[in-house]
Structures are given as structure tokens and as C-alpha cells.
Amino acid sequence: MDLYYLRWAVSVAQKARQHGNLPFGAVLVDKNGGLLLEAESTVITERDCTGHAETNLMREATARYSPEILRTCTLYASTEPCPMCSGAIYWGAVGRVVFALGEDQLREMIGPNTEHDALVLSCREVFARGLLHTVAVEGPVDLPEAREVHSGFW
């Protein structure tokens, strides 16, 4: 099931790219494997630096679902959540995160790039600082399509 939803997150990242945004996507899945939400990056089209896929997803998720439900959910991301998104995931109480492309792998692919300034801090490091609950993390997961969605973009 993890690979299925990771591929779904990458397909959402492809949609974001087609819509003129950064190629990042995320999906939220409940404990029974049902898709609850999907979100893409809207940084460029909305002119919103906080419009990352995971943060967009968490805004909607916390409006719709209780922390008790979110603790049992998994967020799948096409690329490792940044520190801002990791904070939103933590505060939203999501219990598990699975990502395809690691932030370090993305930086390696695109090299120095002023369009992708990153805070170099893994999601694991952010989640480890939480005092209220834990967030299980799996990733990076090797998916060629997670790299392909960035090919030629940067």
C-alpha cells in the first residue's frame, strides 16, 4: 500500500508542475487505507511561500478531521517534508509520514539553485523535538518517478 500511495503523491506533484507550480504533492490516507485528501504545491500560482503541498494538505486535514483521527493516518509525500511542513504535520497530529525523494537527494539533483532555498533540517530531526507525540517516518523510498517529476524543472 505504501508504494501505491507514494506513486499517487508523485502524480499529484506532476499535476502541480502542470499547473505551473513547484513539483511537490502529498496525500493523506486513513488507518484502513482509504484516501482522505490530496494536495499539491501552490507556491507559484498563489504567490504564497507557505503553499507547500504538505502544508496545504494539513490546513484542510485539520479543518476536517480530529486529532484522534489524524493520529491514525499516514501522510505520503513525493519529497521529504521541509521543516515548515514537518511542523504542520506534527501540530496536526498525523501519526506517520512516508516520503519518496529525500531532501538531500533533491538538493543533489538540482545543485545550487536560488529557486529552491532549503532549510537543511530533516523531518526526522523536527519530529524528534516534539514533546506531545511521536511521528513515525519512513523514507526515502526509491521511486524513479519521484526523481523524474523534477527532471528539467529546476
C-alpha atoms as a PDB file:
ATOM      1  CA  MET A   1       0.000   0.000   0.000  1.00  0.00           C
ATOM      2  CA  ASP A   2       2.873   2.427   0.730  1.00  0.00           C
ATOM      3  CA  LEU A   3       4.178   2.294  -2.838  1.00  0.00           C
ATOM      4  CA  TYR A   4       0.701   2.804  -4.240  1.00  0.00           C
ATOM      5  CA  TYR A   5       0.159   6.000  -2.253  1.00  0.00           C
ATOM      6  CA  LEU A   6       3.702   7.260  -2.790  1.00  0.00           C
ATOM      7  CA  ARG A   7       3.094   6.955  -6.512  1.00  0.00           C
ATOM      8  CA  TRP A   8      -0.188   8.804  -6.028  1.00  0.00           C
ATOM      9  CA  ALA A   9       1.689  11.631  -4.237  1.00  0.00           C
ATOM     10  CA  VAL A  10       4.136  11.804  -7.141  1.00  0.00           C
ATOM     11  CA  SER A  11       1.222  12.006  -9.596  1.00  0.00           C
ATOM     12  CA  VAL A  12      -0.125  14.948  -7.569  1.00  0.00           C
ATOM     13  CA  ALA A  13       3.348  16.530  -7.820  1.00  0.00           C
ATOM     14  CA  GLN A  14       3.132  16.114 -11.593  1.00  0.00           C
ATOM     15  CA  LYS A  15      -0.241  17.906 -11.558  1.00  0.00           C
ATOM     16  CA  ALA A  16       1.317  20.733  -9.539  1.00  0.00           C
ATOM     17  CA  ARG A  17       4.034  21.063 -12.164  1.00  0.00           C
ATOM     18  CA  GLN A  18       1.457  21.071 -14.965  1.00  0.00           C
ATOM     19  CA  HIS A  19      -0.421  23.820 -13.100  1.00  0.00           C
ATOM     20  CA  GLY A  20       2.713  25.979 -13.067  1.00  0.00           C
ATOM     21  CA  ASN A  21       3.834  25.183  -9.543  1.00  0.00           C
ATOM     22  CA  LEU A  22       6.753  23.501  -7.879  1.00  0.00           C
ATOM     23  CA  PRO A  23       6.582  19.710  -8.398  1.00  0.00           C
ATOM     24  CA  PHE A  24       5.526  18.548  -4.929  1.00  0.00           C
ATOM     25  CA  GLY A  25       2.481  16.530  -3.882  1.00  0.00           C
ATOM     26  CA  ALA A  26       1.039  14.906  -0.775  1.00  0.00           C
ATOM     27  CA  VAL A  27      -1.833  12.594   0.104  1.00  0.00           C
ATOM     28  CA  LEU A  28      -3.457  11.641   3.404  1.00  0.00           C
ATOM     29  CA  VAL A  29      -4.637   8.088   3.995  1.00  0.00           C
ATOM     30  CA  ASP A  30      -6.693   6.751   6.897  1.00  0.00           C
ATOM     31  CA  LYS A  31      -5.889   3.691   9.003  1.00  0.00           C
ATOM     32  CA  ASN A  32      -7.967   1.478   6.688  1.00  0.00           C
ATOM     33  CA  GLY A  33      -6.079   2.571   3.575  1.00  0.00           C
ATOM     34  CA  GLY A  34      -8.714   4.991   2.337  1.00  0.00           C
ATOM     35  CA  LEU A  35      -7.653   8.178   0.594  1.00  0.00           C
ATOM     36  CA  LEU A  36      -8.855  11.202   2.579  1.00  0.00           C
ATOM     37  CA  LEU A  37      -7.168  14.156   0.867  1.00  0.00           C
ATOM     38  CA  GLU A  38      -4.588  15.181  -1.692  1.00  0.00           C
ATOM     39  CA  ALA A  39      -2.811  18.494  -2.121  1.00  0.00           C
ATOM     40  CA  GLU A  40      -0.251  19.985  -4.440  1.00  0.00           C
ATOM     41  CA  SER A  41       2.162  22.857  -4.132  1.00  0.00           C
ATOM     42  CA  THR A  42       0.628  26.273  -4.855  1.00  0.00           C
ATOM     43  CA  VAL A  43       3.662  28.421  -4.053  1.00  0.00           C
ATOM     44  CA  ILE A  44       3.934  29.998  -7.502  1.00  0.00           C
ATOM     45  CA  THR A  45       0.319  30.360  -8.615  1.00  0.00           C
ATOM     46  CA  GLU A  46      -0.920  31.589  -5.229  1.00  0.00           C
ATOM     47  CA  ARG A  47       2.223  33.647  -4.564  1.00  0.00           C
ATOM     48  CA  ASP A  48       2.304  32.071  -1.095  1.00  0.00           C
ATOM     49  CA  CYS A  49       5.599  30.898   0.345  1.00  0.00           C
ATOM     50  CA  THR A  50       3.665  28.623   2.735  1.00  0.00           C
ATOM     51  CA  GLY A  51       1.777  26.920  -0.102  1.00  0.00           C
ATOM     52  CA  HIS A  52       3.779  23.693   0.083  1.00  0.00           C
ATOM     53  CA  ALA A  53       1.855  20.514  -0.695  1.00  0.00           C
ATOM     54  CA  GLU A  54       2.051  19.134   2.845  1.00  0.00           C
ATOM     55  CA  THR A  55       1.089  22.428   4.485  1.00  0.00           C
ATOM     56  CA  ASN A  56      -1.852  22.832   2.101  1.00  0.00           C
ATOM     57  CA  LEU A  57      -2.903  19.288   2.943  1.00  0.00           C
ATOM     58  CA  MET A  58      -2.602  19.877   6.694  1.00  0.00           C
ATOM     59  CA  ARG A  59      -4.715  23.053   6.551  1.00  0.00           C
ATOM     60  CA  GLU A  60      -7.542  21.052   5.042  1.00  0.00           C
ATOM     61  CA  ALA A  61      -6.954  17.960   7.180  1.00  0.00           C
ATOM     62  CA  THR A  62      -7.111  19.801  10.496  1.00  0.00           C
ATOM     63  CA  ALA A  63     -10.277  21.606   9.394  1.00  0.00           C
ATOM     64  CA  ARG A  64     -11.972  18.304   8.545  1.00  0.00           C
ATOM     65  CA  TYR A  65     -10.608  15.709  10.981  1.00  0.00           C
ATOM     66  CA  SER A  66      -9.978  15.488  14.708  1.00  0.00           C
ATOM     67  CA  PRO A  67      -6.500  14.913  16.151  1.00  0.00           C
ATOM     68  CA  GLU A  68      -7.684  11.457  17.232  1.00  0.00           C
ATOM     69  CA  ILE A  69      -8.360  10.507  13.617  1.00  0.00           C
ATOM     70  CA  LEU A  70      -5.202  12.182  12.281  1.00  0.00           C
ATOM     71  CA  ARG A  71      -3.024  10.237  14.750  1.00  0.00           C
ATOM     72  CA  THR A  72      -4.062   7.074  12.910  1.00  0.00           C
ATOM     73  CA  CYS A  73      -3.366   8.492   9.431  1.00  0.00           C
ATOM     74  CA  THR A  74      -0.371   8.357   7.115  1.00  0.00           C
ATOM     75  CA  LEU A  75       0.786  11.310   5.047  1.00  0.00           C
ATOM     76  CA  TYR A  76       2.547  10.312   1.832  1.00  0.00           C
ATOM     77  CA  ALA A  77       4.812  12.933   0.257  1.00  0.00           C
ATOM     78  CA  SER A  78       6.569  12.952  -3.088  1.00  0.00           C
ATOM     79  CA  THR A  79       9.596  14.553  -1.414  1.00  0.00           C
ATOM     80  CA  GLU A  80      10.694  14.749   2.219  1.00  0.00           C
ATOM     81  CA  PRO A  81       8.681  17.378   4.101  1.00  0.00           C
ATOM     82  CA  CYS A  82      10.620  20.564   4.844  1.00  0.00           C
ATOM     83  CA  PRO A  83      10.869  21.920   8.410  1.00  0.00           C
ATOM     84  CA  MET A  84       7.783  24.139   7.936  1.00  0.00           C
ATOM     85  CA  CYS A  85       5.704  21.249   6.619  1.00  0.00           C
ATOM     86  CA  SER A  86       7.061  18.923   9.292  1.00  0.00           C
ATOM     87  CA  GLY A  87       5.896  21.403  11.915  1.00  0.00           C
ATOM     88  CA  ALA A  88       2.417  21.489  10.367  1.00  0.00           C
ATOM     89  CA  ILE A  89       2.327  17.684  10.268  1.00  0.00           C
ATOM     90  CA  TYR A  90       3.429  17.490  13.902  1.00  0.00           C
ATOM     91  CA  TRP A  91       0.964  20.132  15.149  1.00  0.00           C
ATOM     92  CA  GLY A  92      -1.769  18.474  13.105  1.00  0.00           C
ATOM     93  CA  ALA A  93      -1.048  15.205  14.959  1.00  0.00           C
ATOM     94  CA  VAL A  94      -0.517  12.958  11.924  1.00  0.00           C
ATOM     95  CA  GLY A  95       0.927   9.687  13.167  1.00  0.00           C
ATOM     96  CA  ARG A  96       3.039   8.549  10.235  1.00  0.00           C
ATOM     97  CA  VAL A  97       4.889  10.052   7.268  1.00  0.00           C
ATOM     98  CA  VAL A  98       6.248   8.178   4.248  1.00  0.00           C
ATOM     99  CA  PHE A  99       8.220  10.041   1.589  1.00  0.00           C
ATOM    100  CA  ALA A 100       9.885   9.142  -1.692  1.00  0.00           C
ATOM    101  CA  LEU A 101      12.703  11.553  -2.537  1.00  0.00           C
ATOM    102  CA  GLY A 102      14.858  12.761   0.353  1.00  0.00           C
ATOM    103  CA  GLU A 103      15.616  16.484   0.638  1.00  0.00           C
ATOM    104  CA  ASP A 104      19.342  15.702   0.368  1.00  0.00           C
ATOM    105  CA  GLN A 105      18.663  13.711  -2.808  1.00  0.00           C
ATOM    106  CA  LEU A 106      16.707  16.616  -4.272  1.00  0.00           C
ATOM    107  CA  ARG A 107      19.498  19.081  -3.462  1.00  0.00           C
ATOM    108  CA  GLU A 108      21.973  16.695  -5.094  1.00  0.00           C
ATOM    109  CA  MET A 109      19.814  16.536  -8.232  1.00  0.00           C
ATOM    110  CA  ILE A 110      19.243  20.251  -8.664  1.00  0.00           C
ATOM    111  CA  GLY A 111      22.529  21.603  -7.320  1.00  0.00           C
ATOM    112  CA  PRO A 112      22.816  25.197  -6.130  1.00  0.00           C
ATOM    113  CA  ASN A 113      19.569  26.851  -7.076  1.00  0.00           C
ATOM    114  CA  THR A 114      18.123  30.146  -5.940  1.00  0.00           C
ATOM    115  CA  GLU A 115      14.594  28.899  -6.682  1.00  0.00           C
ATOM    116  CA  HIS A 116      14.850  26.161  -4.074  1.00  0.00           C
ATOM    117  CA  ASP A 117      16.377  27.617  -0.959  1.00  0.00           C
ATOM    118  CA  ALA A 118      16.126  24.976   1.737  1.00  0.00           C
ATOM    119  CA  LEU A 119      16.431  24.889   5.486  1.00  0.00           C
ATOM    120  CA  VAL A 120      18.696  21.896   5.856  1.00  0.00           C
ATOM    121  CA  LEU A 121      16.903  20.037   8.612  1.00  0.00           C
ATOM    122  CA  SER A 122      15.392  16.601   8.113  1.00  0.00           C
ATOM    123  CA  CYS A 123      11.795  15.880   9.032  1.00  0.00           C
ATOM    124  CA  ARG A 124      13.080  13.258  11.454  1.00  0.00           C
ATOM    125  CA  GLU A 125      15.012  15.953  13.326  1.00  0.00           C
ATOM    126  CA  VAL A 126      11.928  18.168  13.538  1.00  0.00           C
ATOM    127  CA  PHE A 127       9.676  15.339  14.730  1.00  0.00           C
ATOM    128  CA  ALA A 128      12.269  14.191  17.293  1.00  0.00           C
ATOM    129  CA  ARG A 129      11.933  17.550  19.076  1.00  0.00           C
ATOM    130  CA  GLY A 130       8.223  17.072  19.715  1.00  0.00           C
ATOM    131  CA  LEU A 131       7.159  16.535  23.304  1.00  0.00           C
ATOM    132  CA  LEU A 132       3.493  15.625  22.854  1.00  0.00           C
ATOM    133  CA  HIS A 133       3.552  12.671  20.474  1.00  0.00           C
ATOM    134  CA  THR A 134       5.730  10.783  18.036  1.00  0.00           C
ATOM    135  CA  VAL A 135       5.556  10.738  14.265  1.00  0.00           C
ATOM    136  CA  ALA A 136       6.800   7.559  12.614  1.00  0.00           C
ATOM    137  CA  VAL A 137       8.836   8.224   9.468  1.00  0.00           C
ATOM    138  CA  GLU A 138       9.730   6.002   6.537  1.00  0.00           C
ATOM    139  CA  GLY A 139      11.842   7.220   3.680  1.00  0.00           C
ATOM    140  CA  PRO A 140      13.417   7.915   1.421  1.00  0.00           C
ATOM    141  CA  VAL A 141      11.789   5.250  -0.725  1.00  0.00           C
ATOM    142  CA  ASP A 142      13.479   4.738  -4.077  1.00  0.00           C
ATOM    143  CA  LEU A 143      10.956   5.590  -6.796  1.00  0.00           C
ATOM    144  CA  PRO A 144      12.323   6.638 -10.200  1.00  0.00           C
ATOM    145  CA  GLU A 145       9.183   8.683 -10.875  1.00  0.00           C
ATOM    146  CA  ALA A 146       9.874  10.804  -7.774  1.00  0.00           C
ATOM    147  CA  ARG A 147      13.094  11.931  -9.442  1.00  0.00           C
ATOM    148  CA  GLU A 148      11.535  12.212 -12.907  1.00  0.00           C
ATOM    149  CA  VAL A 149       8.911  14.747 -11.796  1.00  0.00           C
ATOM    150  CA  HIS A 150      11.795  17.169 -11.068  1.00  0.00           C
ATOM    151  CA  SER A 151      13.689  16.432 -14.299  1.00  0.00           C
ATOM    152  CA  GLY A 152      14.174  19.606 -16.317  1.00  0.00           C
ATOM    153  CA  PHE A 153      12.175  21.711 -13.880  1.00  0.00           C
ATOM    154  CA  TRP A 154      14.953  23.401 -11.951  1.00  0.00           C
END
